[in-house]
Short mmCIF file of C-alpha atoms and ligand atoms in Angstrom, two decimals:
data_model
loop_
_atom_site.label_atom_id
_atom_site.label_comp_id
_atom_site.label_asym_id
_atom_site.label_seq_id
_atom_site.Cartn_x
_atom_site.Cartn_y
_atom_site.Cartn_z
CA MET E 1 0.02 0.02 0.11
CA LYS E 2 1.39 3.60 -0.60
CA PRO E 3 1.77 5.83 2.17
CA LYS E 4 -0.65 8.56 2.72
CA LEU E 5 1.09 11.83 2.00
CA ALA E 6 -1.38 14.39 2.03
CA VAL E 7 -0.87 16.80 4.65
CA ASN E 8 -3.17 20.43 5.08
CA ILE E 9 -0.75 23.73 5.82
CA GLY E 10 -2.79 26.00 7.98
CA GLY E 11 -6.44 25.05 5.96
CA ILE E 12 -4.03 25.16 2.28
CA ASN E 13 -5.11 20.93 1.42
CA MET E 14 -1.26 20.08 -0.56
CA LYS E 15 -2.25 16.55 -2.21
CA ASN E 16 1.82 15.38 -0.62
CA PRO E 17 4.40 18.18 1.33
CA VAL E 18 6.75 19.10 -1.12
CA THR E 19 6.88 22.38 -2.55
CA THR E 20 8.66 25.58 -4.10
CA ALA E 21 10.23 28.16 -2.54
CA SER E 22 9.36 31.39 -3.95
CA GLY E 23 11.77 33.51 -6.13
CA THR E 24 13.35 30.64 -6.98
CA PHE E 25 10.73 28.64 -9.45
CA GLY E 26 8.73 31.64 -11.21
CA PHE E 27 5.68 31.08 -11.63
CA GLY E 28 5.50 28.39 -13.38
CA PRO E 29 5.86 27.82 -16.49
CA GLU E 30 9.82 28.19 -16.36
CA TYR E 31 9.51 24.77 -15.15
CA ALA E 32 6.59 22.86 -16.58
CA SER E 33 8.62 21.31 -19.31
CA TYR E 34 11.12 20.00 -16.78
CA ILE E 35 8.16 18.59 -14.34
CA ASP E 36 4.46 17.87 -14.40
CA LEU E 37 2.97 20.71 -12.19
CA ASN E 38 0.41 18.93 -10.74
CA ARG E 39 2.91 16.55 -9.04
CA LEU E 40 3.57 19.21 -7.02
CA GLY E 41 1.88 19.54 -3.25
CA ALA E 42 1.76 23.48 -4.05
CA ILE E 43 3.26 26.18 -6.09
CA VAL E 44 4.88 28.79 -4.10
CA VAL E 45 5.22 32.45 -6.94
CA LYS E 46 7.61 34.22 -7.04
CA GLY E 47 7.20 37.67 -4.40
CA THR E 48 4.93 39.58 -5.63
CA THR E 49 4.65 43.66 -4.58
CA LEU E 50 1.45 46.07 -5.09
CA LYS E 51 3.67 47.83 -7.94
CA PRO E 52 6.28 46.31 -10.71
CA ARG E 53 9.91 46.15 -9.56
CA GLN E 54 13.12 46.64 -10.86
CA GLY E 55 14.65 44.58 -8.24
CA ASN E 56 18.47 45.64 -7.04
CA PRO E 57 21.41 46.57 -9.78
CA THR E 58 23.09 43.64 -11.50
CA PRO E 59 25.35 41.91 -10.52
CA ARG E 60 22.76 40.07 -7.84
CA ILE E 61 23.87 37.04 -7.74
CA VAL E 62 27.42 35.40 -6.59
CA GLU E 63 28.25 31.64 -6.17
CA THR E 64 29.13 30.97 -2.99
CA PRO E 65 30.32 27.80 -1.32
CA ALA E 66 27.49 25.41 -1.14
CA GLY E 67 25.26 27.84 -1.74
CA ILE E 68 24.43 31.83 -3.87
CA LEU E 69 23.84 35.23 -2.98
CA ASN E 70 21.08 36.81 -4.28
CA ALA E 71 20.20 40.41 -3.76
CA ILE E 72 17.50 40.24 -6.26
CA GLY E 73 16.02 42.95 -4.69
CA LEU E 74 11.79 41.71 -5.33
CA GLN E 75 11.86 42.57 -8.92
CA ASN E 76 8.34 41.79 -10.36
CA PRO E 77 5.52 42.23 -12.13
CA GLY E 78 3.63 43.20 -9.98
CA VAL E 79 0.04 41.76 -8.40
CA ASP E 80 -1.96 42.92 -11.74
CA TYR E 81 0.40 41.20 -14.09
CA PHE E 82 0.66 38.40 -11.86
CA ILE E 83 -3.58 38.54 -11.49
CA GLU E 84 -4.43 39.15 -15.44
CA LYS E 85 -1.47 37.07 -16.84
CA ALA E 86 0.42 34.07 -14.38
CA LEU E 87 -2.82 33.04 -12.24
CA PRO E 88 -4.34 32.11 -15.30
CA TYR E 89 -2.03 29.51 -16.77
CA LEU E 90 -1.80 28.68 -13.23
CA SER E 91 -5.14 27.26 -13.30
CA ASN E 92 -4.53 24.89 -15.65
CA PHE E 93 -3.33 22.29 -13.15
CA ASP E 94 -4.24 21.01 -9.79
CA LEU E 95 -2.66 22.64 -7.40
CA PRO E 96 -2.72 25.03 -4.72
CA VAL E 97 -0.91 28.78 -5.69
CA ILE E 98 0.45 29.98 -2.14
CA VAL E 99 0.98 34.14 -3.41
CA ASN E 100 4.11 35.01 -1.77
CA ILE E 101 3.77 38.97 -1.39
CA SER E 102 5.66 41.87 0.29
CA GLY E 103 5.21 45.49 1.45
CA ASP E 104 7.44 48.71 1.47
CA THR E 105 4.62 49.24 4.73
CA VAL E 106 2.22 47.50 6.63
CA ALA E 107 -0.81 48.66 3.94
CA ASP E 108 1.07 48.32 1.52
CA TYR E 109 0.59 43.85 3.02
CA ALA E 110 -3.10 44.84 3.75
CA LYS E 111 -3.75 45.64 -0.25
CA LEU E 112 -2.73 43.17 -1.13
CA ALA E 113 -4.45 40.36 0.72
CA ALA E 114 -7.15 41.86 0.02
CA LYS E 115 -7.04 42.24 -3.65
CA LEU E 116 -5.88 38.47 -3.63
CA GLU E 117 -9.23 37.67 -1.72
CA GLN E 118 -11.16 38.97 -4.39
CA VAL E 119 -9.43 36.68 -7.51
CA GLU E 120 -10.48 32.78 -7.69
CA GLY E 121 -7.77 30.22 -8.05
CA VAL E 122 -5.51 31.71 -4.98
CA ALA E 123 -5.18 29.21 -2.43
CA GLY E 124 -3.37 31.41 0.42
CA LEU E 125 -0.57 34.10 1.05
CA GLU E 126 2.63 33.57 2.28
CA VAL E 127 3.75 36.85 3.76
CA ASN E 128 7.18 37.53 3.59
CA ILE E 129 9.01 40.02 5.93
CA SER E 130 12.14 38.50 5.71
CA CYS E 131 13.48 39.85 2.46
CA PRO E 132 17.17 41.64 3.38
CA ASN E 133 17.46 43.05 0.01
CA VAL E 134 15.16 45.54 -0.17
CA LYS E 135 15.31 48.99 1.65
CA LYS E 136 11.52 49.72 3.30
CA GLY E 137 10.10 46.80 4.41
CA GLY E 138 11.27 42.79 4.18
CA LEU E 139 13.37 42.54 7.27
CA GLN E 140 12.50 46.07 8.93
CA PHE E 141 9.36 43.97 9.66
CA GLY E 142 9.84 40.47 10.37
CA SER E 143 13.20 40.95 12.65
CA ASP E 144 10.99 42.80 15.96
CA PRO E 145 8.76 40.60 16.52
CA GLU E 146 6.09 43.63 17.54
CA SER E 147 6.51 45.07 14.22
CA ALA E 148 6.14 41.07 12.47
CA ALA E 149 2.72 40.36 14.18
CA GLU E 150 1.13 44.14 12.91
CA VAL E 151 2.04 43.01 9.30
CA VAL E 152 0.26 39.50 9.72
CA ARG E 153 -2.68 41.37 11.70
CA ALA E 154 -2.64 43.34 8.80
CA VAL E 155 -3.43 40.51 6.83
CA LYS E 156 -5.51 39.37 8.40
CA GLY E 157 -7.71 42.48 9.36
CA SER E 158 -8.10 42.00 4.84
CA THR E 159 -8.71 38.72 3.97
CA ASN E 160 -9.56 35.51 4.98
CA LEU E 161 -7.35 32.99 2.92
CA PRO E 162 -4.89 30.98 5.05
CA THR E 163 -1.82 33.02 5.73
CA ILE E 164 1.16 31.56 6.15
CA VAL E 165 4.26 33.92 7.31
CA LYS E 166 7.61 34.00 5.95
CA LEU E 167 11.13 34.60 9.25
CA SER E 168 14.23 35.47 9.28
CA PRO E 169 17.12 33.79 10.19
CA ASN E 170 18.52 37.06 10.91
CA VAL E 171 17.40 37.82 14.40
CA THR E 172 18.49 37.28 17.73
CA SER E 173 15.27 34.63 18.37
CA ILE E 174 13.12 33.53 15.67
CA VAL E 175 11.23 32.03 18.60
CA LYS E 176 10.22 35.04 19.47
CA VAL E 177 9.34 36.54 16.23
CA ALA E 178 7.29 33.68 15.19
CA GLU E 179 5.34 32.85 18.96
CA LYS E 180 4.11 36.83 17.70
CA SER E 181 3.12 35.55 14.56
CA ALA E 182 1.20 32.87 16.25
CA GLU E 183 -0.48 35.30 18.59
CA ALA E 184 -1.84 38.26 15.93
CA GLY E 185 -3.36 35.32 14.32
CA ALA E 186 -0.93 33.27 11.68
CA ASP E 187 -2.43 30.13 10.32
CA ALA E 188 1.38 28.66 9.70
CA LEU E 189 4.65 29.04 9.17
CA SER E 190 7.33 29.28 6.84
CA LEU E 191 11.13 28.82 7.15
CA ILE E 192 14.17 30.17 6.91
CA ASN E 193 14.39 32.85 4.39
CA THR E 194 18.18 34.08 3.10
CA LEU E 195 21.00 34.83 5.64
CA LEU E 196 21.80 38.04 5.36
CA GLY E 197 26.39 37.66 3.69
CA MET E 198 28.60 39.73 0.91
CA ALA E 199 31.15 38.96 -0.93
CA ILE E 200 34.20 40.85 -2.00
CA ASP E 201 36.27 40.72 -4.95
CA VAL E 202 39.22 41.00 -4.04
CA LYS E 203 40.71 42.24 -7.74
CA ARG E 204 39.09 45.05 -8.11
CA CYS E 205 38.78 45.33 -4.36
CA ARG E 206 35.52 46.10 -4.00
CA PRO E 207 31.87 44.05 -2.79
CA VAL E 208 30.61 41.94 -5.83
CA LEU E 209 27.06 42.51 -5.74
CA GLY E 210 25.45 46.00 -7.41
CA ASN E 211 23.30 46.15 -3.81
CA VAL E 212 26.77 46.01 -1.32
CA MET E 213 24.94 42.68 0.64
CA GLY E 214 23.04 39.34 -0.29
CA GLY E 215 21.04 36.90 1.13
CA LEU E 216 22.53 33.44 0.92
CA SER E 217 21.08 29.93 -0.03
CA GLY E 218 21.26 26.52 -0.62
CA PRO E 219 23.43 23.86 1.37
CA ALA E 220 25.48 26.27 2.98
CA VAL E 221 22.40 27.69 5.13
CA ARG E 222 20.99 23.59 5.30
CA PRO E 223 22.04 23.12 9.74
CA VAL E 224 20.93 27.15 10.43
CA ALA E 225 16.93 26.26 8.99
CA VAL E 226 16.60 23.19 10.58
CA ARG E 227 17.71 24.22 13.67
CA ALA E 228 15.33 27.10 13.17
CA VAL E 229 12.37 24.07 12.02
CA TRP E 230 13.24 22.02 15.28
CA GLN E 231 13.10 25.55 17.79
CA VAL E 232 9.36 27.08 16.04
CA TYR E 233 8.40 23.36 16.56
CA LYS E 234 8.97 23.00 20.55
CA GLU E 235 7.54 26.21 21.01
CA VAL E 236 4.85 27.15 18.41
CA GLU E 237 1.67 25.01 17.69
CA LEU E 238 1.54 26.29 13.65
CA PRO E 239 2.43 23.69 10.68
CA ILE E 240 5.45 24.86 9.01
CA ILE E 241 6.76 24.57 6.10
CA GLY E 242 10.87 24.11 6.10
CA MET E 243 13.12 25.18 3.62
CA GLY E 244 16.59 26.22 3.15
CA GLY E 245 19.40 25.11 1.52
CA ILE E 246 17.18 21.18 0.32
CA VAL E 247 17.96 19.98 -2.73
CA THR E 248 18.14 15.92 -2.33
CA ALA E 249 15.42 14.07 -0.13
CA GLU E 250 17.48 13.19 2.90
CA ASP E 251 17.64 17.18 3.96
CA ALA E 252 13.69 17.14 3.08
CA LEU E 253 13.19 14.28 5.48
CA GLU E 254 15.98 16.40 8.30
CA PHE E 255 13.00 19.20 8.15
CA ILE E 256 9.94 17.24 8.42
CA LEU E 257 11.33 14.89 11.25
CA ALA E 258 12.82 18.63 13.07
CA GLY E 259 8.83 19.43 12.49
CA ALA E 260 8.04 20.75 9.47
CA SER E 261 4.74 19.41 7.57
CA ALA E 262 5.99 20.42 4.80
CA VAL E 263 8.74 21.80 2.48
CA ALA E 264 9.66 23.71 -0.11
CA VAL E 265 12.99 23.39 -2.84
CA GLY E 266 14.12 26.58 -3.58
CA THR E 267 18.05 27.01 -5.05
CA ALA E 268 18.41 23.42 -5.57
CA ASN E 269 15.90 23.89 -8.67
CA PHE E 270 18.39 26.24 -10.73
CA ILE E 271 20.53 23.97 -10.44
CA ASN E 272 18.59 20.63 -11.51
CA PRO E 273 14.55 22.08 -12.55
CA ARG E 274 13.64 18.13 -11.26
CA ALA E 275 14.85 18.43 -7.91
CA THR E 276 11.45 18.71 -6.45
CA MET E 277 9.70 15.79 -7.84
CA GLU E 278 13.73 13.79 -6.81
CA VAL E 279 12.74 14.92 -3.11
CA LEU E 280 9.33 14.15 -3.64
CA ASP E 281 9.41 10.55 -5.06
CA GLY E 282 12.35 9.86 -2.47
CA ILE E 283 10.64 10.90 0.05
CA GLU E 284 7.57 8.36 -0.61
CA ASP E 285 10.24 5.63 -0.90
CA TYR E 286 11.17 7.09 2.80
CA LEU E 287 8.17 6.46 4.23
CA ILE E 288 7.73 2.75 2.47
CA GLN E 289 11.32 1.53 3.22
CA TYR E 290 10.86 2.00 6.83
CA GLY E 291 6.96 1.02 6.53
CA TYR E 292 5.61 4.09 7.95
CA ASN E 293 2.08 4.49 6.05
CA ASP E 294 1.47 7.98 6.67
CA ILE E 295 3.48 11.21 6.14
CA LYS E 296 2.13 12.50 9.78
CA GLU E 297 3.82 9.77 11.32
CA ILE E 298 7.06 11.30 10.63
CA VAL E 299 6.53 15.46 11.84
CA GLY E 300 8.90 15.89 14.47
CA ALA E 301 10.03 12.47 15.16
CA ALA E 302 13.69 13.69 15.90
CA HIS E 303 11.99 15.36 19.27
CA ARG E 304 10.36 12.15 21.22
CA ARG E 305 12.96 10.26 19.70
C1 FMN F 401 16.66 34.47 -6.21
C2 FMN F 401 15.86 34.41 -5.39
C3 FMN F 401 14.44 34.69 -4.94
C4 FMN F 401 14.31 34.83 -4.04
N1 FMN F 401 13.07 35.57 -3.97
C5 FMN F 401 11.80 35.51 -3.04
C6 FMN F 401 11.48 36.07 -2.26
O1 FMN F 401 10.77 36.14 -3.63
N2 FMN F 401 10.15 35.85 -1.76
C7 FMN F 401 10.19 35.49 -0.22
O2 FMN F 401 9.67 35.29 0.33
N3 FMN F 401 11.93 34.72 -0.96
C8 FMN F 401 12.60 34.50 -1.39
N4 FMN F 401 14.11 33.60 -1.84
C9 FMN F 401 13.84 32.95 -0.58
C10 FMN F 401 13.63 31.39 -0.72
O3 FMN F 401 12.46 31.09 -1.25
C11 FMN F 401 14.23 30.42 -0.08
O4 FMN F 401 13.16 31.10 1.55
C12 FMN F 401 15.22 30.40 0.37
O5 FMN F 401 16.23 30.67 -0.99
C13 FMN F 401 16.54 29.07 1.54
O6 FMN F 401 16.25 28.05 -0.22
P1 FMN F 401 17.25 27.75 -0.75
O7 FMN F 401 17.88 28.02 0.03
O8 FMN F 401 16.43 26.38 -0.46
O9 FMN F 401 17.13 28.97 -2.28
C14 FMN F 401 14.82 34.25 -2.76
C15 FMN F 401 15.78 33.27 -3.35
C16 FMN F 401 16.64 33.07 -4.26
C17 FMN F 401 18.09 32.84 -4.35
#
């Protein structure tokens, strides 16, 4: 008998626990020739803002040992484009669409939430309060528990859509931000976003990235991300989407055993566009191999050993 893979993330029904990390999977079509999008548990789309954004000056990506630094700066065509052009394409597939939203102000988040509420085909919101690459908003909200709560309250006051709050590792206590987000009404949590980092070009004697600093992602951050999931799972009773350096099924299983109910594949998509499918197949193989009937049996299991 095949093991049960379905999970519920704060009201979003996913047929399996594998989704995409925002900003690494576009709006979907970019990957449709590599994988069957219908097989994803959900898609989390590229970060969306009220107005189109140009993003930061180039260069915006640097390779580092076991990861990349990016300073894209939330380049995107704006929420109206998303609704008119990207969402109709995704409605051809049988998968929940989770929209990652960012704002310069608390009011921006509320407006985005209200706008997306009106549209058919949006299963939930992922509220990005953790982007290290923008001057206004972003990390400013995610690094202070009270500000995070303010954003969550504004979003929850503007929509009935399930609301997932995406947390930053660039804080003293990720648990405090998670607790305040939960009190403010978050339905689920995503963790983690990128770690603030930088690289210097020694020949040119200056920072490599046009924006000087960027966000570190990929396998380099995985131990930090697993630790964050472990800590938050212990203290906060909300479903967690775990991410940060997942390349293989074994990586994803670390997150699930630490307490994540679902996992997102990010940077790995750039190296292997089939990574999500390999992670999904590998999780299923693991459950069969170890005799589990349901993915839920192993969520947080490492805490019980
Ligand atoms: C190029 C790039 C763009 C990203 N854009 C966003 C974004 O728009 N919104 C967001 O919440 N996170 C964004 N992220 C963060 C990822 O969703 C993810 O949290 C992070 O990269 C850790 O996962 P990974 O190591 O598997 O990539 C971006 C990451 C990368 C590498």
